[in-house]
Coordinates of C-alpha atoms and ligand atoms in Angstrom, one line a residue:
M1 CA -7.1 -3.9 -13.8
R2 CA -4.9 -6.8 -13.0
I3 CA -3.2 -6.2 -9.7
G4 CA -0.3 -8.2 -8.2
I5 CA 0.0 -8.2 -4.4
L6 CA 3.6 -8.6 -3.2
G7 CA 3.2 -9.3 0.5
S8 CA -0.2 -10.7 1.6
G9 CA -0.3 -9.7 5.3
L10 CA -2.3 -7.2 7.1
M11 CA -2.1 -4.5 4.3
G12 CA -1.7 -6.7 1.2
G13 CA -4.3 -9.2 2.3
K14 CA -6.9 -6.6 3.0
L15 CA -6.2 -4.2 0.1
G16 CA -6.1 -7.2 -2.3
T17 CA -9.4 -8.4 -1.0
I18 CA -10.9 -5.0 -1.5
F19 CA -9.5 -4.6 -5.0
A20 CA -11.0 -7.9 -5.9
R21 CA -14.4 -7.0 -4.5
A22 CA -14.2 -3.7 -6.4
G23 CA -13.9 -5.8 -9.6
H24 CA -10.2 -6.0 -10.2
E25 CA -8.3 -9.2 -11.0
V26 CA -6.0 -9.9 -8.1
V27 CA -3.0 -12.2 -7.6
F28 CA -2.0 -12.7 -4.0
S29 CA 1.7 -13.5 -3.5
Y30 CA 4.5 -13.6 -0.9
A31 CA 3.3 -15.1 2.4
Q32 CA 4.9 -17.7 4.6
S33 CA 2.4 -20.3 3.6
E34 CA 0.7 -21.1 0.3
Q35 CA -2.4 -22.1 2.3
K36 CA -2.8 -18.5 3.4
L37 CA -2.5 -17.2 -0.2
K38 CA -5.1 -19.8 -1.3
R39 CA -7.5 -18.8 1.5
L40 CA -7.2 -15.1 0.7
A41 CA -7.9 -15.8 -3.0
R42 CA -10.9 -17.9 -2.1
E43 CA -12.3 -15.5 0.5
A44 CA -11.9 -12.4 -1.7
N45 CA -15.0 -13.5 -3.5
G46 CA -13.9 -12.0 -6.8
K47 CA -11.5 -12.6 -9.6
A48 CA -8.6 -13.5 -7.3
Q49 CA -5.9 -16.1 -7.5
H50 CA -2.7 -16.9 -5.7
G51 CA 0.8 -17.3 -7.2
T52 CA 4.5 -16.6 -6.9
P53 CA 5.8 -13.0 -6.9
R54 CA 6.8 -13.6 -10.5
E55 CA 3.3 -14.7 -11.5
A56 CA 1.8 -11.7 -9.6
A57 CA 4.1 -9.4 -11.6
Q58 CA 3.4 -11.0 -15.0
G59 CA 0.8 -9.0 -16.9
A60 CA 0.0 -6.8 -13.9
D61 CA -1.2 -3.3 -14.5
A62 CA -0.2 -2.4 -11.0
L63 CA 1.7 -4.1 -8.1
L64 CA 1.1 -3.4 -4.5
L65 CA 4.3 -3.8 -2.5
A66 CA 3.3 -4.5 1.2
V67 CA 6.2 -6.2 2.9
H68 CA 8.3 -5.3 5.9
W69 CA 11.3 -3.1 4.9
S70 CA 13.6 -6.0 5.7
R71 CA 11.9 -8.2 3.1
I72 CA 12.0 -5.8 0.2
E73 CA 15.1 -7.1 -1.4
D74 CA 13.9 -10.7 -1.0
V75 CA 10.6 -10.1 -2.7
L76 CA 12.1 -8.0 -5.5
N77 CA 14.5 -10.8 -6.2
Q78 CA 11.5 -13.0 -6.9
T79 CA 9.4 -10.8 -9.2
G80 CA 11.6 -10.7 -12.3
D81 CA 12.0 -7.6 -14.4
L82 CA 9.7 -4.7 -13.2
S83 CA 10.6 -2.3 -16.0
G84 CA 7.7 -0.1 -16.8
K85 CA 5.5 -1.5 -14.0
V86 CA 3.5 0.6 -11.7
V87 CA 4.6 -0.2 -8.2
V88 CA 2.4 1.2 -5.5
T89 CA 4.2 0.9 -2.2
C90 CA 2.7 1.1 1.3
S91 CA 5.9 -0.2 2.9
L92 CA 7.5 2.0 5.5
P93 CA 11.3 1.9 6.0
M94 CA 11.1 0.6 9.6
N95 CA 13.7 -1.1 11.7
D96 CA 13.3 -4.7 12.8
D97 CA 11.2 -4.0 15.8
D98 CA 9.1 -1.4 14.0
S99 CA 10.1 1.4 16.5
E100 CA 11.9 3.8 14.1
L101 CA 12.3 4.8 10.5
V102 CA 15.7 3.7 9.2
V103 CA 15.5 6.2 6.2
A104 CA 14.2 9.7 6.8
H105 CA 14.9 13.5 6.4
T106 CA 17.2 13.4 3.4
S107 CA 15.5 10.4 1.7
S108 CA 12.5 8.1 2.1
G109 CA 11.7 4.5 1.8
A110 CA 9.8 5.2 -1.5
E111 CA 12.9 7.0 -3.0
E112 CA 15.2 4.2 -1.9
L113 CA 12.8 1.7 -3.4
A114 CA 12.7 3.7 -6.7
R115 CA 16.6 3.5 -6.7
M116 CA 16.4 -0.3 -6.3
I117 CA 14.0 -0.7 -9.3
P118 CA 14.9 2.4 -11.4
K119 CA 12.9 1.3 -14.4
A120 CA 9.7 0.8 -12.5
R121 CA 7.2 3.6 -11.8
V122 CA 6.9 3.9 -8.0
V123 CA 4.1 5.6 -6.2
S124 CA 3.8 5.8 -2.4
A125 CA 0.3 5.3 -1.2
F126 CA -1.8 3.6 1.5
N127 CA 1.0 3.8 4.1
T128 CA -0.7 6.6 6.1
V129 CA -3.6 4.5 7.3
P130 CA -3.7 1.5 9.6
S131 CA -4.9 -1.8 8.0
E132 CA -7.7 -1.9 10.6
V133 CA -9.6 0.9 9.0
L134 CA -9.5 -0.4 5.4
F135 CA -12.7 -2.5 5.3
G136 CA -14.6 0.2 7.2
V137 CA -13.6 2.8 4.6
Y138 CA -14.6 0.5 1.8
E139 CA -18.0 -0.2 3.5
A140 CA -18.6 3.6 3.8
R141 CA -17.5 4.4 0.3
S142 CA -20.9 5.7 -0.8
K143 CA -20.9 8.4 1.8
S144 CA -20.1 11.9 0.5
R145 CA -17.4 12.8 3.0
R146 CA -14.7 10.3 2.2
P147 CA -11.4 10.3 4.2
S148 CA -8.4 11.6 2.4
L149 CA -5.4 9.5 1.4
V150 CA -2.2 11.2 0.4
Y151 CA 0.0 9.7 -2.3
C152 CA 3.1 10.9 -4.2
G153 CA 5.2 9.9 -7.2
D154 CA 7.1 11.2 -10.1
D155 CA 5.2 9.6 -13.0
K156 CA 1.9 11.0 -14.0
G157 CA 0.5 7.8 -15.5
S158 CA 1.3 5.6 -12.5
K159 CA -0.1 8.3 -10.2
A160 CA -3.4 8.1 -12.1
V161 CA -3.5 4.3 -11.6
A162 CA -2.8 4.8 -7.9
A163 CA -5.5 7.4 -7.6
E164 CA -8.0 5.0 -9.2
L165 CA -7.1 2.3 -6.7
I166 CA -7.3 4.7 -3.8
R167 CA -10.8 5.8 -4.9
D168 CA -11.9 2.2 -5.3
V169 CA -11.0 1.5 -1.7
G170 CA -13.2 4.5 -0.6
F171 CA -10.7 7.3 0.0
D172 CA -10.5 10.7 -1.6
P173 CA -7.0 10.6 -3.2
L174 CA -4.9 13.7 -2.4
D175 CA -1.9 14.2 -4.7
A176 CA 0.9 15.4 -2.5
G177 CA 3.5 15.8 -5.3
P178 CA 6.7 14.1 -6.3
L179 CA 8.1 11.0 -4.8
R180 CA 10.5 12.9 -2.5
I181 CA 7.4 14.1 -0.6
A182 CA 7.4 10.6 0.9
R183 CA 10.0 12.1 3.3
Y184 CA 7.1 13.8 4.9
T185 CA 4.3 11.3 4.4
E186 CA 6.3 8.4 5.9
P187 CA 6.8 10.1 9.3
F188 CA 3.2 11.3 9.1
A189 CA 2.3 7.6 8.9
L190 CA 4.0 7.1 12.2
L191 CA 1.9 9.8 13.7
I192 CA -1.2 8.0 12.5
G193 CA 0.2 4.8 13.9
Q194 CA 0.7 6.5 17.3
L195 CA -2.9 7.7 17.3
A196 CA -4.2 4.4 16.1
Y197 CA -2.3 2.1 18.4
E198 CA -1.5 4.2 21.5
G199 CA -4.6 6.4 21.5
E200 CA -7.8 5.5 23.3
E201 CA -10.2 5.3 20.3
G202 CA -8.7 2.3 18.6
P203 CA -7.0 1.7 15.3
E204 CA -10.0 2.1 12.9
L205 CA -8.6 5.6 12.1
A206 CA -8.5 7.6 8.9
Y207 CA -8.0 11.3 8.3
R208 CA -9.4 14.1 6.1
F209 CA -7.8 17.3 4.9
E210 CA -10.1 20.2 4.3
W211 CA -9.5 23.6 2.8
F212 CA -11.4 26.5 4.4
K213 CA -11.4 29.2 1.7
Ligands
NAP1 N1 -0.2 -2.9 9.1 C1 -0.5 -1.6 8.9 O1 -1.4 -1.1 9.5 C2 0.5 -0.7 8.1 C3 0.1 0.6 7.8 C4 0.9 1.4 7.0 C5 2.0 0.8 6.4 N2 2.4 -0.4 6.7 C6 3.6 -1.0 6.1 O2 3.1 -1.9 5.1 C7 4.1 -3.0 5.0 C8 3.3 -4.3 5.2 O3 2.8 -4.3 6.6 P1 1.9 -5.4 7.1 O4 1.4 -4.9 8.4 O5 0.9 -5.8 6.1 O6 3.0 -6.6 7.3 P2 2.6 -8.1 7.5 O7 1.3 -8.3 8.0 O8 3.8 -8.7 8.3 O9 2.7 -8.7 6.0 C9 3.9 -8.9 5.4 C10 3.7 -10.1 4.4 O10 5.0 -10.6 4.1 C11 5.0 -12.0 4.2 N3 6.4 -12.5 4.6 C12 7.1 -12.1 5.6 N4 8.3 -12.8 5.6 C13 8.2 -13.6 4.6 C14 9.1 -14.6 4.0 N5 10.3 -14.9 4.6 N6 8.7 -15.2 2.9 C15 7.5 -15.0 2.4 N7 6.6 -14.1 2.8 C16 7.0 -13.4 3.9 C17 4.1 -12.2 5.4 O11 3.7 -13.6 5.4 P3 2.6 -14.1 6.5 O12 1.3 -13.5 6.0 O13 2.6 -15.6 6.3 O14 3.0 -13.7 7.8 C18 3.0 -11.3 5.0 O15 2.1 -11.8 4.1 C19 5.2 -2.7 6.0 O16 6.3 -2.1 5.4 C20 4.5 -1.7 7.0 O17 5.5 -0.8 7.6 C21 1.6 -1.3 7.5

């Protein structure tokens, strides 16, 4: 797949690197310096390049949106038309100091995003794990008990694309249902953040759901 990364920070930089190592074509975009995007592309050791958000979106089979909530509008203004595009968002609708969700209960960041780009096919994924665990999960991908990763969306095809990417990173994708379920997964992401950053075990944390039938 060709994957455009919109926001090449902790999440976008690491996920883009993993996608490239897993064999995808990746275009890193949207950082505060072009040098950083160049370095990410070089160090990904795969078919990775850097470009503008518009270049990342052009011809992309999927886009990963990984910017702070306050930057969403800015990056979307730079991508050009996203009609029909699969947009996988890990962005959480946080306030400026990242202490609270600014959208919750009756909507979610993912639903608000889908309203901003109504012709795109939005999937919410990767927001329920800290960036610090991503390389560890990728390294452990051949083990049989993979950690779960919940995702949700309203479009079957784009969810299949997201599930493939989730699997490529080393998680066991768990379809949580339609996009409105992001109202539950986004606060859950804050629980994971609490355990990762305020707990004693460190941030290399993933989770696994199991059914005992
Ligand atoms: N970090 C996590 O563990 C985690 C986990 C779950 C969900 N999330 C969510 O994922 C999203 C991304 O988080 P993150 O931690 O990856 O954020 P981050 O490290 O701050 O990355 C954001 C990216 O946006 C770029 N950026 C910021 N302002 C810019 C500007 N004015 N012009 C151009 N580029 C700009 C940053 O550039 P620079 O690289 O140059 O700074 C960076 O590449 C957020 O919505 C967050 O809530 C994060």
